[in-house]
């Protein structure tokens, strides 16, 4: 049972425009959320995170929004750059468990120059 | 610089063979993880360890075992490899404080 879902397997965006990657979850006990970026033949690297007590976290070109009532989070990349082309995974962690991470299926982002 | 290394990038094994995947981290992290990544399924947790000689099952432990004899090293063992274990295997580590995991480059295992 997939508790974290990324319903768009792929996304194409023009360079300079905004990329919006979405993630939905079903478990209301999820307390902390992370986004990872993965290039081919490399392991995922941490991008940005958000605690359930916040609704927004920003780091440079990357912003994560959390809507707890809708059980939805999104990652905004502005402006998108060709080097952002990668697979993006969202992940969630339940309250009071530090190691049981639940990952989404990933969205492959292509930024077209 | 943070580093997680995995013993092999590519591995080809035959059905029934015993397979060892090794992972080493140099960050003195307490927690280590093994995931497999499959198309359409994302990353699924196989096992994790929060201390030397301690282990916990993840979502898909069947057919796998793990060993953590030293803090920096976490091994994944396939006792008798099967074709449905063909996958990308990713190791990660995490300190006790903070949720960020650091991943190795992955081992692509093919079982024929």
Short mmCIF file of C-alpha atoms in Angstrom, two decimals:
data_model
loop_
_atom_site.label_atom_id
_atom_site.label_comp_id
_atom_site.label_asym_id
_atom_site.label_seq_id
_atom_site.Cartn_x
_atom_site.Cartn_y
_atom_site.Cartn_z
CA UNK A 1 0.00 0.00 0.00
CA UNK A 2 1.63 3.19 -1.21
CA UNK A 3 1.29 5.76 1.58
CA UNK A 4 3.16 8.44 -0.33
CA UNK A 5 2.17 9.03 -3.93
CA UNK A 6 3.59 11.05 -6.74
CA UNK A 7 0.97 10.81 -9.45
CA UNK A 8 2.98 12.45 -12.21
CA UNK A 9 5.76 10.13 -13.41
CA UNK A 10 7.23 12.89 -15.56
CA UNK A 11 7.18 16.63 -16.09
CA UNK A 12 8.71 18.86 -18.76
CA UNK A 13 9.29 22.58 -18.21
CA UNK A 14 10.99 25.33 -20.17
CA UNK A 15 14.14 26.80 -18.70
CA UNK A 16 13.36 29.86 -16.59
CA UNK A 17 9.79 28.81 -15.86
CA UNK A 18 8.41 27.36 -12.65
CA UNK A 19 8.46 23.60 -11.99
CA UNK A 20 5.83 22.27 -9.60
CA UNK A 21 6.17 18.72 -8.35
CA UNK A 22 3.36 17.24 -6.31
CA UNK A 23 3.13 14.62 -3.61
CA UNK A 24 0.10 13.22 -1.78
CA UNK A 25 0.06 11.10 1.35
CA UNK A 26 -2.53 9.08 3.20
CA UNK A 27 -1.13 8.71 6.71
CA UNK A 28 -2.14 11.55 9.03
CA UNK A 29 0.65 10.51 11.42
CA UNK A 30 3.34 11.73 9.06
CA UNK A 31 5.27 14.43 10.87
CA UNK A 32 8.16 15.41 8.66
CA UNK A 33 8.57 15.57 4.91
CA UNK A 34 11.62 15.68 2.67
CA UNK A 35 12.41 16.05 -1.01
CA UNK A 36 15.33 14.25 -2.62
CA UNK A 37 16.82 14.67 -6.06
CA UNK A 38 18.38 11.80 -7.98
CA UNK A 39 20.57 11.90 -11.06
CA UNK A 40 21.09 8.72 -13.09
CA UNK A 41 23.76 6.40 -11.66
CA UNK A 42 23.90 8.38 -8.42
CA UNK A 43 22.21 8.04 -5.07
CA UNK A 44 19.48 10.49 -4.03
CA UNK A 45 20.63 13.73 -2.45
CA UNK A 46 18.66 15.73 0.07
CA UNK A 47 17.07 18.89 -1.27
CA UNK A 48 14.70 20.46 1.23
CA UNK A 49 12.43 19.45 4.10
CA UNK A 50 9.47 20.69 6.09
CA UNK A 51 8.03 19.92 9.48
CA UNK A 52 4.30 19.41 9.91
CA UNK A 53 4.13 22.50 12.12
CA UNK A 54 4.97 24.67 9.12
CA UNK A 55 3.23 25.24 5.81
CA UNK A 56 6.16 26.59 3.84
CA UNK A 57 9.93 26.29 3.74
CA UNK A 58 12.16 28.09 1.30
CA UNK A 59 15.78 27.55 0.28
CA UNK A 60 16.98 29.60 -2.64
CA UNK A 61 15.15 28.54 -5.79
CA UNK A 62 13.37 25.71 -3.96
CA UNK A 63 10.20 26.08 -1.90
CA UNK A 64 8.17 23.31 -0.32
CA UNK A 65 4.53 23.87 0.58
CA UNK A 66 2.58 21.65 2.95
CA UNK A 67 -1.23 21.47 3.08
CA UNK A 68 -1.99 19.15 5.98
CA UNK A 69 -5.76 19.22 5.57
CA UNK A 70 -5.39 18.03 1.98
CA UNK A 71 -2.46 15.72 2.85
CA UNK A 72 -0.55 17.31 0.01
CA UNK A 73 2.87 18.80 -0.45
CA UNK A 74 4.50 20.40 -3.42
CA UNK A 75 7.97 21.44 -4.46
CA UNK A 76 8.36 24.63 -6.47
CA UNK A 77 11.54 25.35 -8.40
CA UNK A 78 11.88 28.91 -9.67
CA UNK A 79 13.48 29.57 -12.06
CA UNK A 80 14.02 26.08 -13.45
CA UNK A 81 17.46 25.31 -14.88
CA UNK A 82 18.64 22.47 -17.13
CA UNK A 83 20.75 21.14 -14.25
CA UNK A 84 17.51 20.56 -12.32
CA UNK A 85 16.65 17.72 -14.71
CA UNK A 86 16.52 14.68 -12.43
CA UNK A 87 14.11 12.37 -10.64
CA UNK A 88 12.55 13.91 -7.54
CA UNK A 89 11.31 11.81 -4.64
CA UNK A 90 9.22 13.00 -1.75
CA UNK A 91 9.50 11.17 1.56
CA UNK A 92 7.57 11.20 4.81
CA UNK A 93 8.27 10.12 8.37
CA UNK A 94 5.62 9.26 10.97
CA UNK A 95 5.51 10.93 14.37
CA UNK A 96 7.94 9.50 16.91
CA UNK A 97 9.69 7.15 14.51
CA UNK A 98 13.06 8.29 13.27
CA UNK A 99 13.83 5.60 10.75
CA UNK A 100 10.71 4.41 8.98
CA UNK A 101 10.87 6.61 5.90
CA UNK A 102 8.18 6.30 3.24
CA UNK A 103 9.15 7.37 -0.26
CA UNK A 104 7.02 8.27 -3.23
CA UNK A 105 7.51 6.71 -6.65
CA UNK A 106 9.35 9.71 -8.07
CA UNK A 107 8.75 12.35 -10.76
CA UNK A 108 11.22 12.73 -13.60
CA UNK A 109 11.72 16.42 -14.32
CA UNK A 110 13.13 17.57 -17.65
CA UNK A 111 14.04 21.23 -18.01
CA UNK A 112 14.24 22.17 -21.66
CA UNK A 113 16.87 24.79 -22.55
CA UNK B 1 32.63 15.76 2.96
CA UNK B 2 29.97 13.25 3.75
CA UNK B 3 30.49 9.91 2.09
CA UNK B 4 28.60 6.64 1.75
CA UNK B 5 30.24 4.02 -0.42
CA UNK B 6 28.89 0.76 -1.77
CA UNK B 7 31.16 -2.12 -2.69
CA UNK B 8 29.95 -2.58 -6.26
CA UNK B 9 28.16 -0.42 -8.81
CA UNK B 10 27.07 -3.38 -10.92
CA UNK B 11 26.71 -7.02 -9.96
CA UNK B 12 25.49 -10.05 -11.88
CA UNK B 13 24.67 -13.21 -9.94
CA UNK B 14 22.99 -16.50 -10.68
CA UNK B 15 19.78 -17.74 -9.10
CA UNK B 16 20.48 -19.47 -5.81
CA UNK B 17 23.79 -17.74 -5.13
CA UNK B 18 24.48 -16.02 -1.83
CA UNK B 19 25.04 -12.32 -2.41
CA UNK B 20 26.70 -9.77 -0.15
CA UNK B 21 26.23 -6.04 -0.66
CA UNK B 22 28.50 -3.89 1.47
CA UNK B 23 28.00 -0.31 2.55
CA UNK B 24 30.44 1.90 4.44
CA UNK B 25 29.89 5.42 5.79
CA UNK B 26 32.54 7.74 7.14
CA UNK B 27 30.30 10.14 9.06
CA UNK B 28 30.01 8.22 12.34
CA UNK B 29 26.25 7.97 11.85
CA UNK B 30 24.26 5.74 14.17
CA UNK B 31 21.54 4.83 11.68
CA UNK B 32 21.99 2.94 8.44
CA UNK B 33 19.47 1.74 5.87
CA UNK B 34 19.06 -0.54 2.88
CA UNK B 35 16.50 0.28 0.19
CA UNK B 36 15.66 -1.13 -3.17
CA UNK B 37 14.47 1.06 -6.00
CA UNK B 38 12.21 -0.33 -8.70
CA UNK B 39 10.40 1.48 -11.53
CA UNK B 40 6.96 2.62 -10.48
CA UNK B 41 7.56 1.62 -6.86
CA UNK B 42 10.02 4.23 -5.64
CA UNK B 43 12.36 3.43 -2.78
CA UNK B 44 11.26 0.69 -0.43
CA UNK B 45 12.93 0.07 2.91
CA UNK B 46 14.35 -3.43 3.37
CA UNK B 47 16.11 -3.14 6.74
CA UNK B 48 17.59 -0.48 8.95
CA UNK B 49 19.97 -0.44 11.89
CA UNK B 50 20.12 2.14 14.67
CA UNK B 51 23.25 0.78 16.36
CA UNK B 52 25.93 -1.87 16.07
CA UNK B 53 24.39 -5.35 16.08
CA UNK B 54 20.87 -3.85 16.10
CA UNK B 55 18.50 -4.23 13.18
CA UNK B 56 14.86 -3.65 12.36
CA UNK B 57 12.78 -4.92 9.47
CA UNK B 58 11.49 -2.45 6.97
CA UNK B 59 8.63 -2.92 4.54
CA UNK B 60 10.09 -5.73 2.42
CA UNK B 61 12.56 -7.83 4.47
CA UNK B 62 11.61 -11.20 2.98
CA UNK B 63 14.53 -12.89 1.29
CA UNK B 64 17.07 -10.55 2.86
CA UNK B 65 19.16 -10.38 6.01
CA UNK B 66 21.59 -7.77 7.31
CA UNK B 67 24.67 -7.53 9.44
CA UNK B 68 26.14 -4.61 11.35
CA UNK B 69 29.27 -5.63 13.24
CA UNK B 70 30.89 -2.20 13.10
CA UNK B 71 29.32 1.24 13.24
CA UNK B 72 30.55 2.28 9.82
CA UNK B 73 29.57 -0.86 7.92
CA UNK B 74 26.14 -2.28 7.07
CA UNK B 75 25.85 -5.38 4.92
CA UNK B 76 22.84 -6.68 3.00
CA UNK B 77 22.74 -10.41 2.39
CA UNK B 78 20.64 -12.28 -0.12
CA UNK B 79 20.77 -15.84 1.18
CA UNK B 80 19.60 -17.39 -2.08
CA UNK B 81 19.25 -14.87 -4.87
CA UNK B 82 16.14 -14.97 -7.01
CA UNK B 83 15.28 -13.19 -10.25
CA UNK B 84 12.71 -10.98 -8.47
CA UNK B 85 15.58 -9.51 -6.47
CA UNK B 86 16.99 -7.91 -9.60
CA UNK B 87 16.94 -4.25 -8.63
CA UNK B 88 18.88 -1.12 -7.70
CA UNK B 89 20.00 -1.32 -4.07
CA UNK B 90 20.69 1.88 -2.18
CA UNK B 91 22.38 2.24 1.16
CA UNK B 92 21.93 5.33 3.34
CA UNK B 93 23.01 6.63 6.71
CA UNK B 94 21.60 9.23 9.07
CA UNK B 95 22.77 10.79 12.32
CA UNK B 96 20.54 10.50 15.37
CA UNK B 97 19.82 14.23 15.21
CA UNK B 98 18.11 15.40 12.03
CA UNK B 99 16.17 13.49 9.42
CA UNK B 100 18.38 13.93 6.39
CA UNK B 101 19.67 10.67 4.96
CA UNK B 102 22.88 10.40 2.97
CA UNK B 103 22.80 7.88 0.17
CA UNK B 104 25.46 5.83 -1.55
CA UNK B 105 25.62 5.62 -5.37
CA UNK B 106 23.70 2.35 -5.50
CA UNK B 107 24.40 -1.19 -6.67
CA UNK B 108 22.53 -2.46 -9.68
CA UNK B 109 22.08 -6.17 -9.09
CA UNK B 110 20.98 -8.50 -11.85
CA UNK B 111 20.03 -12.07 -10.95
CA UNK B 112 19.90 -14.44 -13.91
#
